Coordinates of C-alpha atoms in Angstrom, one line a residue:
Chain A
X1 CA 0.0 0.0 0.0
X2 CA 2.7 2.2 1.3
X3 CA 4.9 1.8 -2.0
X4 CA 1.5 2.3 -4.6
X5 CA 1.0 5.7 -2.7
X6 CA 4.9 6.1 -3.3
X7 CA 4.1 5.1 -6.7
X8 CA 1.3 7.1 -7.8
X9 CA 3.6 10.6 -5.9
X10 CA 6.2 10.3 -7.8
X11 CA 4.1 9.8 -11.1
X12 CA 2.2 13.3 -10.4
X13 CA 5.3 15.3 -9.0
X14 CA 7.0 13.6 -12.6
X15 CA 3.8 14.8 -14.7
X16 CA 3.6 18.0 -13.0
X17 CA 7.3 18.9 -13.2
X18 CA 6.8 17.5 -17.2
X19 CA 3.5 20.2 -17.4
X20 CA 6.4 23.3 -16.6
X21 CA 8.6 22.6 -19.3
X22 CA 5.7 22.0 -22.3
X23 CA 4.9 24.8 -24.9
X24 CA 2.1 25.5 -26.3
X25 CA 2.2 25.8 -30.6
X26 CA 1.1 28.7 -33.5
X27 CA -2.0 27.7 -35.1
X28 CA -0.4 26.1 -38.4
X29 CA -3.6 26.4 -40.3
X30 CA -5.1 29.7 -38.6
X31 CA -1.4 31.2 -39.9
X32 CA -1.3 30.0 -43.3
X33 CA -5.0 31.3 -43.7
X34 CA -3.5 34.4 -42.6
X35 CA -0.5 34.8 -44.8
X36 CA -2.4 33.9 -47.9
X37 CA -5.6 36.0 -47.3
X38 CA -2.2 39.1 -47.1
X39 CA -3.8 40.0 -43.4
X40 CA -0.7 41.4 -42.2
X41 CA -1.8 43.4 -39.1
X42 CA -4.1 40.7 -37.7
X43 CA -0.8 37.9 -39.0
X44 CA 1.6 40.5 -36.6
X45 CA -0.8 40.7 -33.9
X46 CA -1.5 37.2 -33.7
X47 CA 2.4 36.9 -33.6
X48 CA 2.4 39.5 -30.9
X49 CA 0.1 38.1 -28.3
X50 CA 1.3 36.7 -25.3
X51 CA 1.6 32.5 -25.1
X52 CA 3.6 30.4 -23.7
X53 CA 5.2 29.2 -26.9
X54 CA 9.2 28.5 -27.1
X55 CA 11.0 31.3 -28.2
X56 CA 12.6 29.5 -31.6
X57 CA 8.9 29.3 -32.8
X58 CA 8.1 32.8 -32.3
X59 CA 11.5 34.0 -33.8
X60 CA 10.8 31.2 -36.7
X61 CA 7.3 32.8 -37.6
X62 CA 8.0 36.3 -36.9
X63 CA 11.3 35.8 -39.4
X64 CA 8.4 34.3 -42.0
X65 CA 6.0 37.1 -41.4
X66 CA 9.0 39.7 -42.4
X67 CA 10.0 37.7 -45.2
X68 CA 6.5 37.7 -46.6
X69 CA 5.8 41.3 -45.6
X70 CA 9.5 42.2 -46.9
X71 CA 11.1 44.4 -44.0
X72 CA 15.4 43.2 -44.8
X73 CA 16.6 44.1 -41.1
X74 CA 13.8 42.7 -39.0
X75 CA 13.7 39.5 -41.0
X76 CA 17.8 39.5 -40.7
X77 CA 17.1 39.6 -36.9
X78 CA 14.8 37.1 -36.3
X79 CA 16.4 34.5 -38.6
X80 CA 19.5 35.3 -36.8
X81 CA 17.4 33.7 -33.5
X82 CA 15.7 30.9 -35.1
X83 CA 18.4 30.2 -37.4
X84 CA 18.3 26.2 -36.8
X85 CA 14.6 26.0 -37.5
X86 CA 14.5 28.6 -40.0
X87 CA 17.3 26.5 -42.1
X88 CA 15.0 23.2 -42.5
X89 CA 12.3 25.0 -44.3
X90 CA 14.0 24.9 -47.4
X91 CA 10.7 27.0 -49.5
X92 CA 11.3 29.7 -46.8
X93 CA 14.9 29.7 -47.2
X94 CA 14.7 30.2 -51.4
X95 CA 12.4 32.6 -51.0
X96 CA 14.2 34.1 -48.9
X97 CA 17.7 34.2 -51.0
X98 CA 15.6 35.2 -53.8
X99 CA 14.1 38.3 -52.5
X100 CA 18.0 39.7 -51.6
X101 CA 19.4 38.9 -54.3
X102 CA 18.2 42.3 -55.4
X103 CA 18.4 43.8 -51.9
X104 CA 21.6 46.1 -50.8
X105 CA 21.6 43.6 -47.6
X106 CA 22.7 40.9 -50.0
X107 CA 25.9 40.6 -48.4
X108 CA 24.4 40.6 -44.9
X109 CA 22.5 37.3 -45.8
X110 CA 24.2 35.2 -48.1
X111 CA 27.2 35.2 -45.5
X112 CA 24.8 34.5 -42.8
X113 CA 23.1 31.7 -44.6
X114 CA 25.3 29.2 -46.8
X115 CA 24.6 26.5 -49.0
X116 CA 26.2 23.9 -47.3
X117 CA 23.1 24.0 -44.6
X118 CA 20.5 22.6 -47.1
X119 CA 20.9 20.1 -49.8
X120 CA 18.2 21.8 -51.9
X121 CA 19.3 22.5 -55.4
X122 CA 17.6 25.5 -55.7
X123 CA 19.2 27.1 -53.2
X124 CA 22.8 26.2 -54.1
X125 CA 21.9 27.9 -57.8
X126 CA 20.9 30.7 -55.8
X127 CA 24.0 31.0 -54.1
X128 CA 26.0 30.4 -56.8
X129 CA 24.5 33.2 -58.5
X130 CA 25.5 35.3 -55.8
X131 CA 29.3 34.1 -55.8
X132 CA 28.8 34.8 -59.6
X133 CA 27.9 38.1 -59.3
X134 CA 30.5 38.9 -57.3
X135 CA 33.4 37.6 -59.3
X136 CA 32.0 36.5 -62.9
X137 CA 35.6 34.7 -63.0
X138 CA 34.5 31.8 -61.2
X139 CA 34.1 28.4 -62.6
X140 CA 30.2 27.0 -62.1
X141 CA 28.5 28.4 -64.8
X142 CA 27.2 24.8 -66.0
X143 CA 25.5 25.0 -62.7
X144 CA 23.2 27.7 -63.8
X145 CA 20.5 27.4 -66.0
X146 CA 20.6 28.4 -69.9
X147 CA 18.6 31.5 -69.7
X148 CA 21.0 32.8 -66.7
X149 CA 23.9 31.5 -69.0
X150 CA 23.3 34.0 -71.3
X151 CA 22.9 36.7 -68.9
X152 CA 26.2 35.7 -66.8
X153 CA 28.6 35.5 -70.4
X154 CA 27.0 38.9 -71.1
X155 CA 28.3 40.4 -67.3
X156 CA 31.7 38.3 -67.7
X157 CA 32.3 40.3 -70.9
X158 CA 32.1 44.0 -69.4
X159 CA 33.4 42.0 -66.1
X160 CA 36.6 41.8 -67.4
X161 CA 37.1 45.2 -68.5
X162 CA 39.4 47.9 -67.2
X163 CA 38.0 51.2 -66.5
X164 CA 41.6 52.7 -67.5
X165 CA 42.0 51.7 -70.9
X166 CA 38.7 53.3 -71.9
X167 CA 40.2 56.5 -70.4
X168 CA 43.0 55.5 -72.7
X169 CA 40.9 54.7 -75.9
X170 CA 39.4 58.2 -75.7
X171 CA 42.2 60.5 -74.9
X172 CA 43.2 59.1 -78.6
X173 CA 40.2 59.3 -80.1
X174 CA 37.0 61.3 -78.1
X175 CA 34.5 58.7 -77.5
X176 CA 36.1 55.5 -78.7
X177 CA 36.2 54.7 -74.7
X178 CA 32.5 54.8 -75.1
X179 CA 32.0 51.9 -77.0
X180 CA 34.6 49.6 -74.8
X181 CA 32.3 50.7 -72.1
X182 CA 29.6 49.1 -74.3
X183 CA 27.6 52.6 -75.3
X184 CA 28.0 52.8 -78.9
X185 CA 25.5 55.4 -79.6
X186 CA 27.5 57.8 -77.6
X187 CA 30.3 57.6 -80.0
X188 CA 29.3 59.8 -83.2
X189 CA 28.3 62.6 -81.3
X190 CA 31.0 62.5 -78.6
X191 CA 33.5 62.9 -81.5
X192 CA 31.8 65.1 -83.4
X193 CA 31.1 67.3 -80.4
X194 CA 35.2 67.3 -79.9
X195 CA 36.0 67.5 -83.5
X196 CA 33.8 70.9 -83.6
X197 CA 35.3 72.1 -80.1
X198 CA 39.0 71.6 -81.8
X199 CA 38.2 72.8 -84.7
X200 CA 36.8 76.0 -83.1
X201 CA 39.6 76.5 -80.5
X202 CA 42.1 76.0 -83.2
X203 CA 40.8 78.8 -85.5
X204 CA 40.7 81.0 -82.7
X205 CA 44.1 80.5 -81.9
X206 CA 45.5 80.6 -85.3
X207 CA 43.9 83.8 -86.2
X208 CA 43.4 85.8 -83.2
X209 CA 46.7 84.4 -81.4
X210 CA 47.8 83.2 -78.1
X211 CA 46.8 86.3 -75.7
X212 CA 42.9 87.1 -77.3
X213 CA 40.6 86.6 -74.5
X214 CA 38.6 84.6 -77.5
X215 CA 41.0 82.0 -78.3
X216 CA 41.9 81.4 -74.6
X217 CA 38.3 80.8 -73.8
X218 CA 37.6 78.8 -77.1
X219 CA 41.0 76.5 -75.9
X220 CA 39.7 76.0 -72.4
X221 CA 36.2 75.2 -73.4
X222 CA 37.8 72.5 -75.8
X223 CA 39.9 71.0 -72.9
X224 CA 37.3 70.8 -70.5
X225 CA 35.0 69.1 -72.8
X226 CA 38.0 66.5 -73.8
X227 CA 38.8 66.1 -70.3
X228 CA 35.8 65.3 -69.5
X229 CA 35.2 63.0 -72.1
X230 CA 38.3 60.9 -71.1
X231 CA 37.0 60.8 -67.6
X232 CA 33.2 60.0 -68.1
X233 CA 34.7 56.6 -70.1
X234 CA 36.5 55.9 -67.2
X235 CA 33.0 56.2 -65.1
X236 CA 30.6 55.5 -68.1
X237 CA 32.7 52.0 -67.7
X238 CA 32.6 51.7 -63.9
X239 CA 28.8 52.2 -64.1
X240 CA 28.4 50.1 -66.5
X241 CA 29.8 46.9 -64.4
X242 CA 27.5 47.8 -61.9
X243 CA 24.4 47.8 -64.4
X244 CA 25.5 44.4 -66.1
X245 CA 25.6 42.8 -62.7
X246 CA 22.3 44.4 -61.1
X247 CA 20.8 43.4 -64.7
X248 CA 22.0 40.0 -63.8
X249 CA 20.6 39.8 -60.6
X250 CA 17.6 41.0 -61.5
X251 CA 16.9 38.2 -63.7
X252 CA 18.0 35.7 -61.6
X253 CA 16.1 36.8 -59.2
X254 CA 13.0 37.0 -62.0
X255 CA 13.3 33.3 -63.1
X256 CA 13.5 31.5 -59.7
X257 CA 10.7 33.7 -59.1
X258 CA 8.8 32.1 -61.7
X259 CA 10.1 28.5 -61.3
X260 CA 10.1 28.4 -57.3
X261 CA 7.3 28.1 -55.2
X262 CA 6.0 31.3 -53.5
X263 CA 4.1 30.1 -50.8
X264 CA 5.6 30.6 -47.5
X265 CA 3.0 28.0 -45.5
X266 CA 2.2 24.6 -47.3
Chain B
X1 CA 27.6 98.4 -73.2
X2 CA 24.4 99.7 -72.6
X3 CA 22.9 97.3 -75.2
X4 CA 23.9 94.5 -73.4
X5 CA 22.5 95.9 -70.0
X6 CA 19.1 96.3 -71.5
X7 CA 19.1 92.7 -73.5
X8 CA 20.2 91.6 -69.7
X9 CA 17.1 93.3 -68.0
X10 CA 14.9 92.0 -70.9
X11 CA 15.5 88.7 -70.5
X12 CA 15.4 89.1 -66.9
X13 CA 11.9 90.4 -66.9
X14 CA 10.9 87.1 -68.9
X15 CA 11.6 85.3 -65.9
X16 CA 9.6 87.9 -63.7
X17 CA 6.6 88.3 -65.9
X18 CA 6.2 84.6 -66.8
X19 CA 4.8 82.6 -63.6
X20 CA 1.4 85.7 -63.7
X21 CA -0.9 83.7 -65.5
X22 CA -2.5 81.1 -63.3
X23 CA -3.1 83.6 -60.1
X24 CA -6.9 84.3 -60.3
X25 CA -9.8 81.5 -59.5
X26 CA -8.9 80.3 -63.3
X27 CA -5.4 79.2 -62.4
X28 CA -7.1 77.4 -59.3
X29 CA -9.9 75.4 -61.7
X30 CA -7.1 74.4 -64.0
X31 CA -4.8 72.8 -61.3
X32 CA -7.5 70.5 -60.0
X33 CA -8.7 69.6 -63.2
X34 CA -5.4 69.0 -64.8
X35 CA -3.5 68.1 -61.6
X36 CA -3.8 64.0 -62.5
X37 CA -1.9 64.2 -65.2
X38 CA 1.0 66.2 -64.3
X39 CA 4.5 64.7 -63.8
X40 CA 6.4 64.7 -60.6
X41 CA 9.2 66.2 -62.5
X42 CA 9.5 69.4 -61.0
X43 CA 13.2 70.5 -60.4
X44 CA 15.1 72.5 -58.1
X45 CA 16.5 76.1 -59.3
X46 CA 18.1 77.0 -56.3
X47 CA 21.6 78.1 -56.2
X48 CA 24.3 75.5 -54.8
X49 CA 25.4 76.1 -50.7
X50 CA 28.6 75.9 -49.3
X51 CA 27.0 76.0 -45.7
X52 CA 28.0 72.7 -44.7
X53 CA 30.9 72.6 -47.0
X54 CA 35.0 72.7 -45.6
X55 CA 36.6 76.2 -45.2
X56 CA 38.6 75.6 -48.6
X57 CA 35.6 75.2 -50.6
X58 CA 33.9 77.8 -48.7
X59 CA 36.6 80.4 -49.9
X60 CA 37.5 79.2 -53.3
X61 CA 35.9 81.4 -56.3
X62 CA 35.6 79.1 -58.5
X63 CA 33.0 77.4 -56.9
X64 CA 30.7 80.3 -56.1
X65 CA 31.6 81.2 -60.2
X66 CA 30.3 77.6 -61.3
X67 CA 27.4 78.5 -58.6
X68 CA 26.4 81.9 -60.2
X69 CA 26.7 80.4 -63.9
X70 CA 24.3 77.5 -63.3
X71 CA 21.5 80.0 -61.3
X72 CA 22.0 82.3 -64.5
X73 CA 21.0 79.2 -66.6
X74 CA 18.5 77.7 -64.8
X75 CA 16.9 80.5 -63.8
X76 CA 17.4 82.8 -67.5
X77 CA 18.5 80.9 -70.0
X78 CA 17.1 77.1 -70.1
X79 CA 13.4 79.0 -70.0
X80 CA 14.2 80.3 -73.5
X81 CA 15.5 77.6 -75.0
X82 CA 13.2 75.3 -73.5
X83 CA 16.0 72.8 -72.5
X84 CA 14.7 69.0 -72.5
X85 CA 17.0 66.5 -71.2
X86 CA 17.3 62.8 -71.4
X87 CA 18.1 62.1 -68.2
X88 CA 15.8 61.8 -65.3
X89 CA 17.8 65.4 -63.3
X90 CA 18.6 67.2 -65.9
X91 CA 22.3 68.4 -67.1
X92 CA 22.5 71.2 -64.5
X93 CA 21.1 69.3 -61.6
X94 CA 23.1 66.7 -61.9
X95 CA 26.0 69.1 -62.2
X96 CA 25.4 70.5 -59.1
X97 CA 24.3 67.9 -57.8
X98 CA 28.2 66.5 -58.5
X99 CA 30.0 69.4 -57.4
X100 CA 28.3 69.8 -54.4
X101 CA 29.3 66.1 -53.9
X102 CA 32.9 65.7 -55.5
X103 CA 34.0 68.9 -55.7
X104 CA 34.5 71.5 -58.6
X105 CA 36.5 69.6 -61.1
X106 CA 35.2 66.0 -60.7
X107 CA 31.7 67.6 -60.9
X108 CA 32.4 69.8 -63.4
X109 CA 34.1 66.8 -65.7
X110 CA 30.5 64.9 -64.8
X111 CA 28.3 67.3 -65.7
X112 CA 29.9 67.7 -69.0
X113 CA 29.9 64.4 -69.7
X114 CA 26.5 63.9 -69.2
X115 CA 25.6 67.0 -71.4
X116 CA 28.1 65.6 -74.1
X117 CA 25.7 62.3 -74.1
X118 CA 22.2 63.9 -73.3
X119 CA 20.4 62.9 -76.8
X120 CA 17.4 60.8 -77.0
X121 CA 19.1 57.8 -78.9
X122 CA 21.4 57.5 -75.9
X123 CA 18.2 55.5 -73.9
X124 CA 18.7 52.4 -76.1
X125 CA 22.2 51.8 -74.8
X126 CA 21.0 52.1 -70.9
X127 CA 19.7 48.5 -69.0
X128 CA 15.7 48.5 -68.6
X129 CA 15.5 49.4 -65.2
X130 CA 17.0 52.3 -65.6
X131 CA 14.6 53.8 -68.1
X132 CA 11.9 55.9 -66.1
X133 CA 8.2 55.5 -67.5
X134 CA 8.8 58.9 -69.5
X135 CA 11.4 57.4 -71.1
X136 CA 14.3 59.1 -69.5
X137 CA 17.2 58.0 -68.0
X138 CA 17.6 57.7 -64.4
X139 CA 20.9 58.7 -63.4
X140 CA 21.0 58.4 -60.0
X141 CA 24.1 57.0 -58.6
X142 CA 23.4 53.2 -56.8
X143 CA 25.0 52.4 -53.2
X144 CA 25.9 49.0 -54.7

């Protein structure tokens, strides 16, 4: 008698010491009703409410909520909490690399995250557009799929470029830098603009001389426009890498948007 | 001499005399009517500060010269010529915009550039997401 009294103690002390440490869970289904209906202040207060659910959960949604409801450093910092959990949804993960590969946080998140923590395909693609992006160099590009084939050779080409010998190209010719920086309409009338302002400063200097206020002015409006035609092919190219690679991004981040599945809650 | 001052004061006047038109209860029907379909592309005449500038640009001359000719443009002459640029800020914003930022000569070099490029057949050359939905160029600089 004595020892099924002892029994029957310890077996409620056990369940009541077992009660403590249990969480409560998210309505699954009451949150994926919420995120596809797009109620996003009744999805954050239902987020918000107090319950005695384990932090990792809460982190884990609340990083979902600002992934759907794209807000780049709230979503960093709850992923940052619930980064185990957050890692084995793999949808939420793509969706999630998609959406910065056109974000200025890209850096933030793509060394935060790495491809080695999920074996989806997807995702390595998605990461290996990212290396891609930031040196085209890299071997890979097999990985990729045709369409984004196209659109890497296309960045490699103006990759590979070097700012100063367009500066070099035009101080020979005015403009010639324009098309190695890939803007071939500017030529004609970058040249033709130069030719003119030569043409101009040198008739002004052969017949009104050295010291006429006209010729001087005539000179130095030649030489500014020259000078700045050698550097604006130095920055056309510059901002022309950047465009190519943005372009690139951009339709990466377009295709997977297509072929990936957009639903946060399945 | 005094040719030149009157052809001054008459242009001048332009520039007074030209805003009069839609100040009466007419001006005030044809902005709500017609306010749908204007275009945010309003932009800024004011003449560049050196306020928050260092001492060095604060005292060069150049820079307040550069800053007089572009309020004498803006304000005098692109009304008479009815300047249309390409790019989304125009040649003379994004002059002063650049020497504001860089400094006289790398702004000066930029703005030059721009104007050396500014022609409507330049658009096909630029990416798609950088042509605006009135088909200018946007030329603002990227952070990445």
């Amino acid at each position: 008698m004595i020892q099924i009294k002892r029994f029957y103690k310890e077996t409620l002390c056990l369940l009541f010491f077992v009660n403590l440490g249990s969480y409560a869970q998210f309505n699954y289904p009451f949150l994926k009703h919420l995120s596809n209906q797009n109620l996003s202040q009744e999805h954050k207060t239902y987020l918000q409410s107090p319950m005695n659910i384990s932090a990792d959960s809460v982190y884990y949604f609340k990083a979902k909520y600002y992934l759907q409801y794209f807000n780049d450093s709230l979503f960093l910092d709850n992923y940052s909490k619930s980064k185990v959990l957050f890692n084995k949804d793999t949808n939420a993960v793509n969706l999630a690399s998609i959406a910065f590969l056109t974000n200025n946080k890209k850096d933030v998140w793509f060394s935060a995250y790495s491809a080695k923590d999920t074996i989806s395909r997807i995702s390595c693609e998605i990461f290996a557009v990212y290396q891609m992006s930031k040196n085209a160099n890299i071997s890979g590009i097999n990985l990729l799929p045709e369409k984004l084939q196209m659109d890497l050779l296309d960045y490699k080409k103006y990759y590979a470029r070097k700012p100063i010998l367009a500066a070099a190209l035009s101080t020979f010719v005015p403009g010639l830098g324009e098309i190695y920086a890939g803007k071939k309409r500017s030529f004609p009338m970058v040249l033709l603009a130069n030719l003119a302002y030569a043409a101009q400063a040198y008739e002004a200097y052969y017949k009104l001389g050295v010291k006429n206020p006209f010729s001087v002015f005539s000179v130095g409006f030649f030489g500014a426009f020259y000078f700045a035609n050698i550097y604006g092919s130095y920055y056309d190219l510059k901002q022309v890498k950047k465009e190519k690679r943005k372009q690139f991004l951009i339709d990466a981040a377009g295709y997977y948007n297509i072929n990936c599945s957009s639903k946060l809650y399945e | 001499m005094n040719y030149f001052v009157f052809v001054l004061l008459l242009l001048f006047s332009f520039s007074l005399f030209s805003q009069s038109e839609q100040s009466g209860l007419n001006g005030v029907i044809l902005d709500k009517t017609f306010s749908y379909y204007e275009l945010n592309n309003t932009q800024h005449k004011k003449i560049i500060s050196f306020k928050d500038k260092k001492t060095v640009a604060k005292i060069n001359p150049i820079n307040y010269l550069a800053a007089g000719l572009l309020f004498f443009y803006q304000i005098i002459l692109s009304e008479q010529i009815q300047a249309d640029c390409t790019y989304e800020i125009s040649c003379s914003n994004y002059t002063k915009w650049c020497i504001n930022k860089d400094g006289f000569i790398v702004g000066s070099l930029k703005g030059l550039h721009q104007l050396s490029t500014c022609f409507p057949a330049n658009v096909d050359d630029c990416p798609n997401y950088k042509i605006s939905t009135n088909l200018k160029i946007k030329n603002q600089i990227d952070s990445d």
